[in-house]
CSV table of C-alpha atoms and ligand atoms in Angstrom, one decimal:
chain,number,residue,atom,x,y,z
J,75,MET,CA,24.2,-0.1,0.8
J,76,ASN,CA,27.0,-0.4,3.3
J,77,THR,CA,25.4,-2.7,5.8
J,78,ARG,CA,26.9,-0.8,8.8
J,79,VAL,CA,25.0,2.3,7.7
J,80,THR,CA,21.5,2.6,9.2
J,81,ALA,CA,18.9,4.5,7.2
J,82,LEU,CA,17.1,7.2,9.2
J,83,THR,CA,13.8,5.8,8.1
J,84,ASP,CA,14.7,2.5,9.7
J,85,LEU,CA,15.1,4.3,13.1
J,86,ASP,CA,12.3,5.3,15.5
J,87,LEU,CA,11.7,7.2,18.7
J,88,GLU,CA,13.5,4.5,20.7
J,89,SER,CA,16.3,3.4,18.4
J,90,LEU,CA,17.5,6.9,17.3
J,91,PRO,CA,17.9,8.3,20.8
J,92,ALA,CA,19.7,5.1,21.8
J,93,LEU,CA,22.1,5.4,18.8
J,94,LEU,CA,22.7,9.1,19.6
J,95,LYS,CA,23.5,8.2,23.2
J,96,ARG,CA,25.9,5.5,22.1
J,97,HIS,CA,27.8,8.1,20.2
J,98,GLY,CA,27.9,10.6,23.0
J,99,CYS,CA,25.2,12.9,21.5
J,100,PRO,CA,22.1,14.2,23.4
J,101,PRO,CA,19.3,11.7,22.8
J,102,SER,CA,16.8,14.6,22.8
J,103,HIS,CA,18.2,15.6,19.4
J,104,ALA,CA,16.2,12.6,17.9
J,105,ARG,CA,13.0,14.6,18.0
J,106,THR,CA,14.6,17.6,16.3
J,107,LEU,CA,16.1,15.4,13.6
J,108,PHE,CA,12.9,13.5,12.9
J,109,ARG,CA,10.7,16.7,12.9
J,110,ASN,CA,13.0,18.3,10.4
J,111,PHE,CA,13.5,15.2,8.2
J,112,TYR,CA,9.8,14.2,8.0
J,113,ASP,CA,8.6,17.8,7.5
J,114,ASN,CA,11.0,18.1,4.7
J,115,SER,CA,9.7,15.0,2.9
J,116,GLY,CA,12.7,13.0,3.8
J,117,SER,CA,15.8,15.2,3.7
J,118,LEU,CA,17.5,17.1,6.5
J,119,ASP,CA,17.7,20.8,6.2
J,120,TRP,CA,20.9,21.4,8.2
J,121,GLN,CA,20.4,25.1,8.1
J,122,ALA,CA,17.3,24.8,10.2
J,123,ILE,CA,18.6,22.3,12.8
J,124,GLU,CA,20.6,23.3,15.8
J,125,VAL,CA,22.6,20.2,16.6
J,126,GLY,CA,26.3,19.8,17.3
J,127,ALA,CA,29.0,18.7,14.8
J,128,ARG,CA,29.1,15.3,16.4
J,129,VAL,CA,25.5,14.6,15.4
J,130,ARG,CA,26.2,15.8,11.9
J,131,ARG,CA,29.2,13.6,11.6
J,132,LEU,CA,27.0,10.6,12.2
J,133,PHE,CA,25.4,11.3,8.9
J,134,ASP,CA,28.7,11.0,7.2
J,135,GLY,CA,29.0,7.4,8.1
J,136,GLU,CA,26.7,5.8,10.6
J,137,ILE,CA,23.3,7.0,9.4
J,138,SER,CA,22.1,7.6,5.8
J,139,GLN,CA,19.2,9.8,5.0
J,140,ARG,CA,17.9,7.6,2.2
J,141,GLN,CA,18.0,4.0,1.0
J,142,SER,CA,15.9,4.5,-2.1
J,143,THR,CA,15.6,6.6,-5.2
J,144,ILE,CA,12.9,7.3,-7.8
J,145,LEU,CA,13.8,5.3,-10.9
J,146,ARG,CA,10.8,6.4,-13.0
J,147,SER,CA,7.9,8.7,-12.7
J,148,HIS,CA,4.9,8.7,-15.0
J,149,THR,CA,1.9,11.0,-14.8
J,150,SER,CA,-1.3,10.0,-16.6
J,151,GLY,CA,-4.0,12.3,-18.1
J,152,ASP,CA,-6.1,12.1,-14.9
J,153,GLY,CA,-3.1,13.3,-12.8
J,154,THR,CA,-2.2,10.0,-11.2
J,155,THR,CA,1.5,9.7,-10.8
J,156,LYS,CA,3.1,6.3,-10.6
J,157,LEU,CA,6.6,6.1,-9.1
J,158,LEU,CA,9.0,3.2,-9.5
J,159,VAL,CA,11.1,3.3,-6.4
J,160,GLY,CA,14.5,1.5,-6.5
J,161,MET,CA,15.8,0.2,-3.2
J,162,ALA,CA,19.5,0.4,-2.3
J,163,ASN,CA,19.2,-3.2,-1.0
J,164,GLY,CA,18.0,-4.4,-4.4
J,165,GLY,CA,14.8,-4.4,-6.4
J,166,ALA,CA,12.2,-1.8,-7.2
J,167,VAL,CA,8.6,-1.3,-6.0
J,168,GLU,CA,5.7,0.9,-7.1
J,169,SER,CA,4.1,3.8,-5.2
J,170,VAL,CA,1.2,5.8,-6.6
J,171,LEU,CA,0.0,9.3,-6.0
J,172,MET,CA,-3.7,10.0,-6.8
J,173,PRO,CA,-4.9,13.6,-6.7
J,174,SER,CA,-8.1,13.9,-4.7
J,175,HIS,CA,-11.2,15.8,-5.9
J,176,ARG,CA,-10.1,18.5,-3.4
J,177,PRO,CA,-7.7,20.8,-5.2
J,178,ASP,CA,-5.1,20.8,-2.5
J,179,ARG,CA,-5.0,17.1,-1.5
J,180,ALA,CA,-3.7,13.8,-2.7
J,181,ALA,CA,-3.8,10.1,-1.6
J,182,GLY,CA,-0.9,7.7,-1.8
J,183,CYS,CA,-0.5,4.0,-2.3
J,184,VAL,CA,2.5,2.1,-1.1
J,185,SER,CA,3.9,-1.5,-1.6
J,186,SER,CA,4.7,-3.7,1.4
J,187,GLN,CA,6.7,-6.4,-0.4
J,188,LEU,CA,8.9,-6.8,-3.4
J,189,GLY,CA,6.8,-9.0,-5.6
J,190,CYS,CA,3.9,-11.0,-4.2
J,191,ALA,CA,3.4,-14.6,-3.4
J,192,MET,CA,-0.4,-14.5,-3.4
J,193,GLY,CA,-0.8,-15.5,-7.0
J,194,CYS,CA,-4.1,-13.6,-7.6
J,195,ASP,CA,-4.9,-14.4,-11.2
J,196,PHE,CA,-6.0,-10.8,-12.2
J,197,CYS,CA,-3.2,-9.0,-10.5
J,198,ALA,CA,0.1,-8.0,-12.2
J,199,SER,CA,2.1,-7.9,-8.9
J,200,THR,CA,2.2,-11.6,-8.8
J,201,LYS,CA,3.6,-12.3,-12.3
J,202,ASN,CA,7.2,-12.4,-11.2
J,203,GLY,CA,6.6,-14.1,-7.9
J,204,PHE,CA,7.8,-13.0,-4.5
J,205,GLU,CA,11.3,-11.7,-3.9
J,206,ARG,CA,11.5,-10.3,-0.4
J,207,ASN,CA,9.8,-8.3,2.4
J,208,LEU,CA,10.4,-4.6,2.5
J,209,SER,CA,11.8,-3.1,5.7
J,210,ALA,CA,9.8,-0.5,7.6
J,211,GLY,CA,12.2,2.1,6.4
J,212,GLU,CA,11.7,1.1,2.7
J,213,ILE,CA,8.0,1.5,3.2
J,214,VAL,CA,8.4,4.9,5.0
J,215,GLU,CA,10.5,6.1,2.1
J,216,GLN,CA,7.8,5.4,-0.4
J,217,PHE,CA,5.5,7.6,1.7
J,218,LEU,CA,8.2,10.4,1.7
J,219,HIS,CA,8.6,10.2,-2.0
J,220,LEU,CA,4.9,10.5,-2.4
J,221,ARG,CA,4.8,13.4,0.0
J,222,ALA,CA,7.5,15.2,-1.9
J,223,THR,CA,5.7,14.5,-5.3
J,224,ALA,CA,2.5,15.8,-3.9
J,225,ALA,CA,4.2,19.0,-2.6
J,226,SER,CA,5.7,19.5,-6.1
J,227,ILE,CA,2.3,19.8,-7.6
J,228,GLY,CA,0.9,22.0,-4.8
J,229,ARG,CA,-0.9,19.2,-2.9
J,230,ARG,CA,-0.7,17.7,0.5
J,231,LEU,CA,-0.6,13.9,1.0
J,232,THR,CA,-3.5,13.3,3.3
J,233,SER,CA,-4.1,9.6,3.2
J,234,LEU,CA,-2.2,6.4,2.5
J,235,VAL,CA,-3.3,2.9,1.5
J,236,PHE,CA,-1.3,-0.3,1.5
J,237,MET,CA,-2.6,-1.4,-1.9
J,238,GLY,CA,0.5,-1.5,-3.9
J,239,MET,CA,2.6,-4.6,-4.4
J,240,GLY,CA,2.6,-7.4,-1.8
J,241,GLU,CA,0.5,-8.7,1.0
J,242,PRO,CA,0.9,-6.5,4.1
J,243,MET,CA,-0.3,-9.1,6.5
J,244,LEU,CA,2.7,-11.4,5.6
J,245,ASN,CA,5.1,-8.6,6.5
J,246,LEU,CA,3.2,-7.3,9.4
J,247,PRO,CA,6.0,-6.3,11.9
J,248,GLU,CA,7.6,-4.1,9.2
J,249,VAL,CA,4.2,-2.7,8.1
J,250,ILE,CA,3.3,-1.9,11.7
J,251,GLY,CA,6.7,-0.3,12.2
J,252,ALA,CA,6.2,1.8,9.1
J,253,ILE,CA,2.7,2.9,10.1
J,254,ARG,CA,4.0,4.0,13.5
J,255,ARG,CA,6.6,6.2,11.8
J,256,ILE,CA,4.2,7.5,9.1
J,257,ALA,CA,1.3,8.3,11.5
J,258,HIS,CA,3.1,9.5,14.6
J,259,GLY,CA,2.9,13.2,15.4
J,260,GLN,CA,6.7,13.5,16.0
J,261,MET,CA,7.5,11.7,12.8
J,262,GLY,CA,5.4,11.5,9.6
J,263,SER,CA,2.4,13.1,11.3
J,264,LEU,CA,-0.1,11.7,8.8
J,265,GLY,CA,-2.4,10.5,11.5
J,266,TRP,CA,-3.6,6.9,12.1
J,267,ARG,CA,-7.1,7.2,10.6
J,268,GLN,CA,-5.6,8.3,7.3
J,269,ILE,CA,-4.1,4.9,6.8
J,270,THR,CA,-5.7,1.8,5.3
J,271,VAL,CA,-4.2,-1.7,5.2
J,272,SER,CA,-5.5,-3.9,2.4
J,273,THR,CA,-5.3,-7.7,2.7
J,274,VAL,CA,-6.2,-10.7,0.5
J,275,GLY,CA,-7.6,-12.1,3.8
J,276,ILE,CA,-4.9,-13.5,6.1
J,277,VAL,CA,-7.0,-14.2,9.2
J,278,PRO,CA,-4.2,-14.2,11.8
J,279,GLY,CA,-2.9,-10.9,10.3
J,280,ILE,CA,-6.3,-9.2,10.5
J,281,ASP,CA,-6.6,-10.2,14.1
J,282,ALA,CA,-3.0,-9.1,14.9
J,283,LEU,CA,-3.6,-5.7,13.2
J,284,ALA,CA,-6.7,-5.2,15.4
J,285,GLU,CA,-4.7,-6.3,18.4
J,286,ALA,CA,-2.0,-3.7,17.6
J,287,ASN,CA,-4.6,-1.1,18.3
J,288,LEU,CA,-3.3,1.4,15.8
J,289,ASN,CA,-6.6,3.0,14.8
J,290,VAL,CA,-6.0,2.3,11.1
J,291,HIS,CA,-8.6,1.1,8.6
J,292,LEU,CA,-8.9,-2.3,7.1
J,293,ALA,CA,-9.7,-3.2,3.5
J,294,LEU,CA,-10.5,-6.8,2.6
J,295,SER,CA,-10.0,-7.9,-1.0
J,296,LEU,CA,-13.0,-10.1,-1.4
J,297,HIS,CA,-13.7,-10.2,-5.1
J,298,ALA,CA,-16.3,-12.9,-4.9
J,299,PRO,CA,-19.0,-13.8,-2.4
J,300,ASP,CA,-18.7,-17.6,-2.9
J,301,ASP,CA,-15.7,-19.9,-2.4
J,302,GLU,CA,-16.0,-21.5,-5.9
J,303,THR,CA,-15.6,-18.2,-7.8
J,304,ARG,CA,-13.1,-16.7,-5.3
J,305,ALA,CA,-10.8,-19.7,-5.3
J,306,LYS,CA,-10.3,-19.4,-9.1
J,307,LEU,CA,-9.2,-15.7,-8.6
J,308,VAL,CA,-7.5,-15.9,-5.2
J,309,PRO,CA,-5.5,-19.1,-4.4
J,310,MET,CA,-5.3,-18.0,-0.7
J,311,ASN,CA,-9.0,-18.7,-0.5
J,312,ARG,CA,-8.2,-22.4,-0.1
J,313,ARG,CA,-6.5,-21.5,3.2
J,314,TYR,CA,-8.9,-18.8,4.4
J,315,PRO,CA,-12.3,-19.2,2.7
J,316,VAL,CA,-14.9,-16.4,2.4
J,317,ALA,CA,-16.8,-17.2,5.6
J,318,LEU,CA,-13.6,-17.0,7.7
J,319,ILE,CA,-12.3,-13.8,6.2
J,320,VAL,CA,-15.6,-11.9,6.5
J,321,GLU,CA,-15.8,-13.1,10.1
J,322,ALA,CA,-12.3,-11.7,10.7
J,323,ALA,CA,-13.3,-8.4,9.1
J,324,ARG,CA,-16.4,-8.2,11.3
J,325,ARG,CA,-14.2,-8.9,14.4
J,326,PHE,CA,-11.8,-6.1,13.2
J,327,GLN,CA,-14.7,-3.7,12.9
J,328,GLU,CA,-16.1,-4.7,16.3
J,329,ARG,CA,-12.8,-4.4,18.1
J,330,THR,CA,-11.6,-1.2,16.5
J,331,GLY,CA,-14.8,0.6,15.7
J,332,ARG,CA,-13.4,1.4,12.2
J,333,ILE,CA,-15.7,0.7,9.2
J,334,CYS,CA,-14.1,-1.9,6.9
J,335,THR,CA,-13.9,-1.6,3.2
J,336,ILE,CA,-14.6,-4.6,1.0
J,337,GLU,CA,-12.7,-4.5,-2.3
J,338,TYR,CA,-14.5,-6.1,-5.2
J,339,CYS,CA,-12.6,-6.1,-8.5
J,340,LEU,CA,-15.4,-6.5,-11.0
J,341,ILE,CA,-14.5,-8.9,-13.9
J,342,ARG,CA,-16.8,-9.5,-16.9
J,343,ASP,CA,-18.5,-12.9,-16.8
J,344,VAL,CA,-16.5,-14.0,-13.8
J,345,ASN,CA,-17.9,-12.3,-10.7
J,346,ASP,CA,-20.4,-9.7,-12.1
J,347,THR,CA,-23.7,-11.6,-12.4
J,348,ASP,CA,-26.9,-10.7,-10.6
J,349,ASP,CA,-26.4,-13.8,-8.6
J,350,HIS,CA,-23.0,-12.6,-7.4
J,351,ALA,CA,-24.5,-9.3,-6.4
J,352,ARG,CA,-27.3,-11.0,-4.4
J,353,GLN,CA,-24.9,-13.4,-2.7
J,354,LEU,CA,-22.6,-10.5,-1.8
J,355,ALA,CA,-25.5,-8.5,-0.4
J,356,SER,CA,-26.6,-11.4,1.8
J,357,LEU,CA,-23.0,-11.9,3.0
J,358,MET,CA,-22.9,-8.2,4.0
J,359,SER,CA,-26.2,-8.4,5.9
J,360,GLY,CA,-25.7,-7.0,9.4
J,361,PHE,CA,-22.2,-5.9,8.5
J,362,ARG,CA,-21.9,-2.2,8.1
J,363,ALA,CA,-18.9,-2.4,5.8
J,364,HIS,CA,-18.5,-0.3,2.6
J,365,VAL,CA,-18.2,-2.2,-0.7
J,366,ASN,CA,-15.8,-0.7,-3.2
J,367,VAL,CA,-16.4,-2.0,-6.7
J,368,ILE,CA,-13.3,-1.6,-8.8
J,369,PRO,CA,-13.7,-2.3,-12.6
J,370,TYR,CA,-10.9,-4.7,-13.6
J,371,ASN,CA,-7.8,-3.0,-15.0
J,372,PRO,CA,-6.5,-5.3,-17.8
J,373,ILE,CA,-3.1,-6.9,-17.2
J,374,GLY,CA,-2.9,-9.3,-20.1
J,375,LEU,CA,-2.8,-13.0,-19.4
J,376,GLY,CA,-3.2,-14.1,-15.7
J,377,LEU,CA,-1.0,-16.8,-14.2
J,378,SER,CA,-3.6,-19.4,-15.2
J,379,GLY,CA,-3.3,-18.3,-18.9
J,380,ARG,CA,-6.8,-16.7,-18.7
J,381,GLU,CA,-7.4,-13.3,-20.0
J,382,TYR,CA,-10.0,-11.2,-18.1
J,383,ARG,CA,-12.1,-8.3,-19.3
J,384,ARG,CA,-13.6,-5.3,-17.7
J,385,PRO,CA,-17.4,-5.2,-17.7
J,386,SER,CA,-19.1,-2.4,-19.5
J,387,TYR,CA,-19.6,0.8,-17.6
J,388,GLU,CA,-23.4,0.2,-17.6
J,389,ARG,CA,-22.9,-3.3,-16.0
J,390,VAL,CA,-20.7,-1.8,-13.3
J,391,ILE,CA,-23.4,0.7,-12.4
J,392,GLU,CA,-26.1,-2.0,-12.5
J,393,PHE,CA,-24.0,-4.2,-10.2
J,394,VAL,CA,-23.6,-1.4,-7.7
J,395,ASP,CA,-27.3,-0.5,-7.9
J,396,LEU,CA,-28.2,-4.1,-7.2
J,397,LEU,CA,-26.1,-4.0,-4.1
J,398,ARG,CA,-27.6,-0.7,-3.0
J,399,ASP,CA,-31.1,-2.0,-3.6
J,400,GLN,CA,-30.4,-4.7,-1.0
J,401,GLY,CA,-29.2,-2.2,1.6
J,402,VAL,CA,-25.4,-2.4,1.0
J,403,VAL,CA,-23.3,0.8,1.1
J,404,ALA,CA,-21.5,0.5,-2.3
J,405,HIS,CA,-19.4,2.8,-4.4
J,406,VAL,CA,-17.6,2.5,-7.7
J,407,ARG,CA,-13.9,3.2,-7.3
J,408,ALA,CA,-12.7,4.9,-10.4
J,409,THR,CA,-9.8,3.1,-12.1
J,410,ARG,CA,-7.0,5.7,-12.0
J,411,GLY,CA,-4.1,6.2,-14.3
J,412,ASP,CA,-4.9,3.4,-16.7
J,413,ASP,CA,-2.4,4.9,-19.2
J,414,VAL,CA,0.4,4.7,-16.7
J,415,ASN,CA,-0.2,1.1,-15.7
J,416,ALA,CA,-1.7,2.1,-12.4
J,417,ALA,CA,-3.2,-1.2,-11.4
J,418,CYS,CA,-1.2,-3.1,-8.8
J,419,GLY,CA,2.2,-4.3,-10.1
J,420,GLN,CA,1.8,-3.0,-13.6
J,421,LEU,CA,4.5,-0.4,-13.8
J,422,ARG,CA,7.1,-2.7,-12.5
J,423,GLN,CA,5.9,-5.4,-14.9
J,424,ALA,CA,6.4,-3.0,-17.7
J,425,GLN,CA,9.8,-2.1,-16.5
J,426,LEU,CA,10.8,-5.8,-16.3
J,427,VAL,CA,9.6,-6.4,-19.8
J,428,GLU,CA,11.4,-3.4,-21.2
J,429,SER,CA,14.6,-3.6,-19.2
J,430,PRO,CA,17.6,-5.8,-20.4
J,431,GLN,CA,17.2,-7.8,-17.2
J,432,SER,CA,13.8,-8.9,-18.3
J,433,GLY,CA,12.9,-12.2,-16.8
J,434,GLY,CA,15.9,-11.9,-14.4
J,435,PRO,CA,16.1,-10.1,-11.1
J,436,PRO,CA,14.4,-6.7,-10.8
J,437,PRO,CA,16.6,-3.7,-11.6
J,438,ARG,CA,19.1,-2.6,-9.0
J,439,VAL,CA,19.5,1.1,-8.3
J,440,ALA,CA,23.0,1.2,-9.9
J,441,GLN,CA,21.9,-0.4,-13.1
J,442,ALA,CA,18.7,1.6,-13.3
J,443,SER,CA,20.4,5.0,-13.0
J,444,SER,CA,20.9,5.0,-16.8
J,445,LEU,CA,17.1,5.0,-17.2
H,563,SAH,N1,-2.4,-8.0,-1.2
H,563,SAH,C1,-3.2,-6.9,-0.8
H,563,SAH,C2,-2.8,-5.5,-1.3
H,563,SAH,C3,-2.4,-5.4,-2.7
H,563,SAH,S1,-3.7,-5.5,-3.9
H,563,SAH,C4,-4.7,-7.2,-1.2
H,563,SAH,O1,-4.9,-8.3,-1.8
H,563,SAH,O2,-5.6,-6.5,-0.8
H,563,SAH,C5,-4.6,-4.0,-3.8
H,563,SAH,C6,-5.9,-4.0,-4.4
H,563,SAH,O3,-5.8,-3.9,-5.9
H,563,SAH,C7,-6.7,-5.3,-4.2
H,563,SAH,O4,-8.0,-5.1,-3.8
H,563,SAH,C8,-6.5,-6.0,-5.5
H,563,SAH,O5,-7.5,-6.9,-5.7
H,563,SAH,C9,-6.6,-4.8,-6.5
H,563,SAH,N2,-6.2,-5.2,-7.9
H,563,SAH,C10,-5.1,-5.9,-8.2
H,563,SAH,N3,-5.0,-6.1,-9.5
H,563,SAH,C11,-6.1,-5.4,-10.1
H,563,SAH,C12,-6.5,-5.2,-11.4
H,563,SAH,N4,-5.9,-5.7,-12.4
H,563,SAH,N5,-7.6,-4.4,-11.6
H,563,SAH,C13,-8.3,-3.9,-10.5
H,563,SAH,N6,-7.9,-4.1,-9.2
H,563,SAH,C14,-6.8,-4.8,-9.0
């Protein structure tokens, strides 16, 4: 992308009016432009906007409507659609649309970084390491692609989770910038409570998100109740061990009044014993969080060379029942879209393996247009 061109998704209710003013246009047009752009899933319908020619001319040079394109789209048997979104500034990320049980609604999942530095052994996002942070606009555009995809199947995008590629807390300023645009009534209008930020457990990030006072939800990727098991799965546990991250999640819940979700990816013979369930229940005592048990979605070999397996369906149910017996609010989260590589990082991984640039940098938009 021409670096002098600013994407509309990288502008907000302060910077767009300022830009309009600099070019001798009425700053109040910012609201009209945003309203039209976001309502239209990210493209301006000039027929419906009453702004002068000078404003329109800005979109011939100074401002671009988009900085990303959908490179690939796959829909699985259960209706989950996975998008591979190519960024004009380089690289591609994944965004997922999951139809809800209500016939007219869908939930979306966006990435916050290109690649991931966290090195979680059971997660595909980490396999090619970390490349760069996404800008707020690049995150917003994933939301807009998902909104348009939902509309194309007669559904409304009504919630959004930051559970795609990357660690949102390590790109927090851009994530917060994106949330403000996505949630705000004069922009994306999704609403604050419809958004969940998922973290591997970066304590200062959890505190900063609470401090930002956005009214969003927090999900903590715990995956084990004890440091020994967790450190094998999640290297970041050495920096922020179980006790510290659960404490941070409790603080988040106290400060914001929002119920936290604890994500627990259940892996056969790794974190699925009765003992793990008991320890998890005692860790949760006095903490009104919801535990989401997600059966492991196979990704092949982890970074450590280990190959993990999903527990049997019966074992998943037993594990959840054990938690419930001890007073924990626990649910099984259905694994969605297995046949479209819907676990974190899997579609991009498949793309990197298939593409001629395999092992090299991720596909750039220009190269990928032949897909
Ligand atoms: N870095 C953030 C957000 C991305 S991961 C975090 O760690 O929360 C989003 C969720 O997907 C996490 O709970 C993660 O543990 C889970 N996940 C990743 N790979 C998975 C797999 N192969 N099977 C099931 N869940 C997986």
